[in-house]
Short mmCIF file of C-alpha atoms in Angstrom, two decimals:
data_model
loop_
_atom_site.label_atom_id
_atom_site.label_comp_id
_atom_site.label_asym_id
_atom_site.label_seq_id
_atom_site.Cartn_x
_atom_site.Cartn_y
_atom_site.Cartn_z
CA MET A 3 -13.29 -97.21 -114.95
CA ILE A 4 -16.44 -98.14 -116.90
CA GLU A 5 -18.40 -98.03 -113.63
CA LEU A 6 -17.31 -94.44 -113.05
CA PHE A 7 -18.20 -93.59 -116.65
CA LYS A 8 -21.60 -95.26 -116.18
CA ASP A 9 -22.70 -92.73 -113.54
CA LEU A 10 -22.16 -89.74 -115.83
CA ASP A 11 -24.88 -87.95 -117.79
CA PRO A 12 -25.08 -89.31 -121.39
CA VAL A 13 -24.29 -85.88 -122.81
CA VAL A 14 -21.14 -85.77 -120.68
CA GLN A 15 -20.28 -89.33 -121.76
CA ALA A 16 -20.65 -88.37 -125.42
CA PHE A 17 -18.57 -85.23 -124.87
CA ILE A 18 -15.75 -87.19 -123.21
CA GLY A 19 -15.87 -89.83 -125.94
CA THR A 20 -15.49 -87.25 -128.66
CA LEU A 21 -12.74 -85.42 -126.79
CA PHE A 22 -10.85 -88.71 -127.24
CA THR A 23 -11.63 -88.82 -130.97
CA TRP A 24 -10.60 -85.17 -131.35
CA GLY A 25 -7.39 -85.96 -129.47
CA MET A 26 -6.64 -88.79 -131.91
CA THR A 27 -7.12 -86.38 -134.81
CA ALA A 28 -4.67 -84.01 -133.16
CA LEU A 29 -2.22 -86.87 -132.54
CA GLY A 30 -2.24 -87.76 -136.22
CA ALA A 31 -1.76 -84.14 -137.20
CA ALA A 32 1.14 -83.85 -134.71
CA LEU A 33 3.25 -86.21 -136.82
CA VAL A 34 4.06 -83.13 -138.86
CA PHE A 35 6.45 -82.14 -136.03
CA THR A 36 8.38 -85.42 -136.11
CA THR A 37 8.88 -86.13 -139.79
CA LYS A 38 9.52 -84.22 -143.01
CA GLY A 39 7.04 -86.28 -144.98
CA VAL A 40 4.91 -89.38 -144.98
CA ASN A 41 5.17 -92.13 -147.55
CA GLN A 42 2.17 -92.00 -149.89
CA ARG A 43 1.63 -95.74 -149.51
CA PHE A 44 1.35 -95.33 -145.75
CA LEU A 45 -1.10 -92.45 -146.08
CA ASP A 46 -3.27 -94.38 -148.54
CA SER A 47 -3.25 -97.46 -146.33
CA MET A 48 -4.36 -95.34 -143.37
CA LEU A 49 -7.20 -93.84 -145.39
CA GLY A 50 -8.28 -97.34 -146.43
CA PHE A 51 -8.12 -98.44 -142.79
CA ALA A 52 -10.31 -95.50 -141.78
CA GLY A 53 -12.87 -96.49 -144.40
CA GLY A 54 -13.02 -100.03 -143.05
CA VAL A 55 -13.59 -98.83 -139.50
CA MET A 56 -16.41 -96.53 -140.62
CA ILE A 57 -18.16 -99.28 -142.61
CA ALA A 58 -18.04 -101.75 -139.72
CA ALA A 59 -19.19 -99.13 -137.21
CA SER A 60 -22.08 -98.19 -139.49
CA TYR A 61 -23.49 -101.70 -139.30
CA TRP A 62 -22.60 -103.14 -135.89
CA SER A 63 -22.88 -99.96 -133.83
CA LEU A 64 -25.67 -98.17 -135.68
CA LEU A 65 -27.79 -100.08 -138.21
CA ALA A 66 -28.10 -103.38 -136.31
CA PRO A 67 -29.26 -101.67 -133.08
CA ALA A 68 -31.66 -99.49 -135.11
CA ILE A 69 -33.27 -102.59 -136.62
CA ASP A 70 -33.52 -104.23 -133.18
CA MET A 71 -35.24 -101.13 -131.80
CA GLY A 72 -37.78 -101.29 -134.60
CA GLU A 73 -39.03 -104.70 -133.44
CA GLY A 74 -42.53 -104.64 -132.03
CA GLY A 75 -43.39 -101.24 -133.41
CA SER A 76 -46.27 -100.23 -135.65
CA PHE A 77 -44.00 -100.34 -138.71
CA PRO A 78 -41.84 -103.19 -140.05
CA ALA A 79 -38.56 -103.38 -138.09
CA TRP A 80 -36.52 -102.50 -141.15
CA MET A 81 -38.46 -99.33 -142.01
CA PRO A 82 -36.96 -96.84 -139.50
CA ALA A 83 -33.45 -98.08 -140.35
CA ALA A 84 -34.08 -97.84 -144.10
CA ILE A 85 -35.59 -94.35 -143.88
CA GLY A 86 -32.89 -93.04 -141.58
CA PHE A 87 -30.08 -94.59 -143.65
CA LEU A 88 -31.29 -92.94 -146.86
CA LEU A 89 -31.87 -89.62 -145.11
CA GLY A 90 -28.30 -89.76 -143.80
CA GLY A 91 -26.95 -90.11 -147.32
CA ILE A 92 -29.18 -87.30 -148.59
CA PHE A 93 -28.10 -85.09 -145.69
CA LEU A 94 -24.40 -85.54 -146.43
CA TRP A 95 -24.95 -85.25 -150.18
CA SER A 96 -26.65 -81.89 -149.61
CA ILE A 97 -23.83 -80.60 -147.41
CA ASP A 98 -21.31 -81.94 -149.94
CA LYS A 99 -22.86 -79.78 -152.66
CA VAL A 100 -22.74 -76.63 -150.56
CA LEU A 101 -19.67 -76.81 -148.29
CA PRO A 102 -16.46 -75.99 -150.19
CA HIS A 103 -13.97 -78.82 -149.71
CA LEU A 104 -11.09 -80.74 -151.23
CA HIS A 105 -10.65 -84.48 -150.75
CA PRO A 106 -7.25 -85.75 -149.55
CA ASN A 107 -4.85 -86.56 -152.43
CA ALA A 108 -6.93 -84.45 -154.86
CA SER A 109 -5.60 -81.48 -156.82
CA LEU A 110 -7.00 -78.01 -156.22
CA GLU A 111 -8.81 -78.16 -159.57
CA LYS A 112 -11.02 -80.95 -158.16
CA ALA A 113 -12.35 -78.88 -155.26
CA GLU A 114 -16.10 -79.20 -154.73
CA GLY A 115 -18.84 -77.11 -153.21
CA PHE A 116 -20.09 -73.55 -153.39
CA HIS A 117 -17.42 -71.07 -154.59
CA SER A 118 -14.71 -73.67 -153.92
CA ALA A 119 -12.43 -72.17 -156.59
CA LYS A 120 -12.07 -69.02 -154.48
CA ARG A 121 -10.90 -70.88 -151.37
CA LYS A 122 -7.39 -71.71 -150.21
CA LYS A 123 -6.28 -75.34 -150.28
CA SER A 124 -5.78 -75.33 -146.52
CA SER A 125 -9.38 -74.42 -145.74
CA LEU A 126 -10.71 -76.82 -148.38
CA LEU A 127 -8.83 -79.76 -146.85
CA VAL A 128 -10.05 -78.90 -143.36
CA PHE A 129 -13.63 -78.59 -144.60
CA ALA A 130 -13.39 -82.02 -146.25
CA ILE A 131 -12.37 -83.82 -143.05
CA THR A 132 -14.82 -81.73 -141.00
CA LEU A 133 -17.58 -82.85 -143.38
CA HIS A 134 -17.30 -86.49 -142.36
CA ASN A 135 -16.50 -85.77 -138.73
CA ILE A 136 -20.08 -84.52 -138.36
CA PRO A 137 -21.74 -87.96 -138.74
CA GLU A 138 -19.01 -89.54 -136.61
CA GLY A 139 -19.76 -87.15 -133.75
CA LEU A 140 -23.50 -87.69 -134.19
CA ALA A 141 -23.00 -91.46 -134.13
CA ILE A 142 -21.16 -91.34 -130.80
CA GLY A 143 -23.73 -88.98 -129.27
CA VAL A 144 -26.64 -91.11 -130.41
CA ALA A 145 -24.96 -94.28 -129.14
CA PHE A 146 -24.56 -92.89 -125.63
CA GLY A 147 -28.06 -91.44 -125.76
CA ALA A 148 -29.43 -94.89 -126.62
CA VAL A 149 -27.83 -96.34 -123.50
CA ALA A 150 -29.42 -93.66 -121.33
CA ALA A 151 -32.79 -94.33 -122.97
CA GLY A 152 -32.58 -97.92 -121.75
CA PHE A 153 -32.86 -99.77 -125.05
CA PRO A 154 -31.85 -103.44 -124.62
CA SER A 155 -29.76 -103.48 -127.81
CA ALA A 156 -27.67 -100.50 -126.63
CA SER A 157 -24.80 -100.95 -124.19
CA LEU A 158 -22.29 -98.62 -122.59
CA THR A 159 -19.37 -100.82 -123.66
CA GLY A 160 -20.72 -100.79 -127.22
CA ALA A 161 -20.84 -96.99 -127.22
CA ILE A 162 -17.31 -96.86 -125.82
CA ALA A 163 -16.16 -99.32 -128.49
CA LEU A 164 -17.64 -97.03 -131.15
CA ALA A 165 -15.75 -94.03 -129.72
CA ILE A 166 -12.51 -96.05 -129.64
CA GLY A 167 -12.98 -97.25 -133.22
CA ILE A 168 -13.73 -93.79 -134.55
CA GLY A 169 -10.80 -92.41 -132.56
CA ILE A 170 -8.47 -94.94 -134.19
CA GLN A 171 -9.60 -94.00 -137.67
CA ASN A 172 -9.34 -90.27 -136.85
CA PHE A 173 -5.58 -90.63 -136.52
CA PRO A 174 -4.95 -90.84 -140.29
CA GLU A 175 -7.47 -88.06 -140.91
CA GLY A 176 -5.40 -85.54 -138.98
CA LEU A 177 -2.35 -86.77 -140.86
CA ALA A 178 -4.19 -86.48 -144.20
CA VAL A 179 -4.63 -82.76 -143.60
CA SER A 180 -1.39 -81.72 -141.91
CA MET A 181 1.09 -83.47 -144.21
CA PRO A 182 -0.21 -82.14 -147.55
CA LEU A 183 -0.25 -78.64 -146.07
CA ARG A 184 3.34 -79.04 -144.90
CA ARG A 185 4.35 -80.18 -148.41
CA ASP A 186 2.66 -77.05 -149.78
CA GLY A 187 4.88 -74.78 -147.69
CA PHE A 188 2.89 -74.24 -144.50
CA SER A 189 4.81 -74.10 -141.22
CA ARG A 190 4.69 -77.17 -138.98
CA ARG A 191 2.68 -75.27 -136.39
CA LYS A 192 0.07 -74.05 -138.87
CA SER A 193 -0.15 -77.47 -140.54
CA PHE A 194 -0.82 -79.05 -137.15
CA LEU A 195 -3.44 -76.45 -136.18
CA TYR A 196 -5.35 -76.97 -139.41
CA GLY A 197 -5.09 -80.75 -139.05
CA GLN A 198 -6.47 -80.94 -135.51
CA PHE A 199 -9.07 -78.27 -136.17
CA SER A 200 -11.06 -80.70 -138.34
CA GLY A 201 -11.82 -82.84 -135.27
CA MET A 202 -13.31 -80.01 -133.20
CA VAL A 203 -16.75 -80.49 -134.72
CA GLU A 204 -17.16 -83.98 -133.23
CA PRO A 205 -17.85 -82.96 -129.59
CA VAL A 206 -20.45 -80.44 -130.82
CA ALA A 207 -22.17 -83.02 -133.04
CA ALA A 208 -22.05 -85.61 -130.24
CA ILE A 209 -23.80 -83.31 -127.78
CA ILE A 210 -26.53 -82.58 -130.34
CA GLY A 211 -27.00 -86.31 -131.02
CA ALA A 212 -27.15 -87.26 -127.35
CA LEU A 213 -29.60 -84.48 -126.47
CA ALA A 214 -31.86 -85.35 -129.41
CA VAL A 215 -32.36 -89.00 -128.44
CA VAL A 216 -32.57 -88.36 -124.70
CA PHE A 217 -35.45 -85.93 -125.14
CA ILE A 218 -37.11 -87.53 -128.17
CA GLU A 219 -36.68 -91.29 -127.71
CA PRO A 220 -38.86 -92.35 -130.69
CA LEU A 221 -36.29 -90.72 -132.98
CA LEU A 222 -33.54 -93.06 -131.82
CA PRO A 223 -33.66 -95.77 -134.54
CA TYR A 224 -33.91 -93.04 -137.18
CA ALA A 225 -30.99 -91.13 -135.64
CA LEU A 226 -28.78 -94.22 -135.44
CA SER A 227 -29.42 -95.19 -139.05
CA LEU A 228 -29.09 -91.57 -140.22
CA ALA A 229 -25.58 -91.46 -138.77
CA ALA A 230 -24.84 -94.79 -140.49
CA GLY A 231 -26.07 -93.54 -143.86
CA ALA A 232 -24.03 -90.36 -143.55
CA MET A 233 -20.87 -92.32 -142.74
CA ILE A 234 -21.35 -94.77 -145.62
CA PHE A 235 -21.86 -91.84 -148.00
CA VAL A 236 -18.57 -90.33 -146.84
CA VAL A 237 -16.71 -93.63 -147.22
CA VAL A 238 -17.95 -94.25 -150.76
CA GLU A 239 -17.77 -90.65 -151.97
CA GLU A 240 -14.51 -89.56 -150.35
CA VAL A 241 -12.46 -91.98 -148.26
CA ILE A 242 -12.16 -94.92 -150.67
CA PRO A 243 -11.55 -92.81 -153.81
CA SER A 244 -8.93 -90.72 -151.96
CA SER A 245 -7.13 -93.86 -150.78
CA GLN A 246 -6.82 -95.21 -154.34
CA GLU A 247 -6.06 -92.11 -156.41
CA LYS A 248 -2.28 -92.48 -156.18
CA GLY A 249 -2.07 -96.05 -157.49
CA ASN A 250 -2.06 -97.92 -154.19
CA SER A 251 -5.48 -99.52 -154.65
CA ASP A 252 -4.51 -103.04 -153.53
CA LEU A 253 -2.82 -101.82 -150.36
CA ALA A 254 -5.71 -99.47 -149.57
CA SER A 255 -8.25 -102.24 -150.14
CA MET A 256 -6.46 -104.66 -147.83
CA SER A 257 -6.10 -101.91 -145.22
CA LEU A 258 -9.85 -101.36 -145.44
CA MET A 259 -10.36 -105.06 -144.72
CA VAL A 260 -8.10 -104.82 -141.67
CA GLY A 261 -9.90 -101.71 -140.39
CA PHE A 262 -13.27 -103.39 -140.85
CA THR A 263 -12.10 -106.48 -138.98
CA ILE A 264 -10.66 -104.54 -136.04
CA MET A 265 -13.81 -102.46 -135.63
CA MET A 266 -15.98 -105.59 -135.90
CA ILE A 267 -13.93 -107.30 -133.18
CA LEU A 268 -14.10 -104.20 -130.95
CA ASP A 269 -17.86 -103.91 -131.29
CA VAL A 270 -18.65 -107.60 -130.88
CA ALA A 271 -16.19 -108.18 -128.05
CA LEU A 272 -17.07 -105.05 -126.07
CA GLY A 273 -20.68 -104.54 -127.16
#
């Protein structure tokens, strides 16, 4: 199967990879059809798990290859990774200040962004998950683009492992949108549609990321580390706080450890 995947254009590879991650978001959101509610402890543990996956992916799939690609250049090997990482955080911080959104488990009064008070809770929740699906899609696109560019530290199995890991952690994200909306009186169908909608941005971001590095190869270490910085910003600013707001901090923390470990194993074993 990997051999068949290998012959595809990197943009197509990235698109297929993010169709999987979008599908996992939809699968999580679809739980709204099978149950009346989800235990808060379970939801918080899933958010913690997602944070662990994102942290591990940021290092093994993005930062480490970016540092390797910097070897032998005119700048110190760490410089492109450091610059890109900080730019990724600044990029997400800027979007965070403008895009109206509401973090999972937060009350409507804690909505952030431009004119957030005038928005409905449904759209604010979708915007929040969409916000950190952007760097995830970029990360997958850049990873497949790096393989096509022929960098020794990039591998097709590593890019696939990244897509699998992000897909796994997208499952609770769809759930984190659909279930609160269902509790607030939305129909099951509408709750599901809003939940899966947050994952639609990933294929678009992946295509942009893959095209960027295929046509402008020198940007690759910066693009990889930018995606890593954006994901770490999201984890620290949104995912971890949301997982611990309801008093399940120990469970969420241990779930983060499990998510980190699984993503580390995936990346090392397959990459």
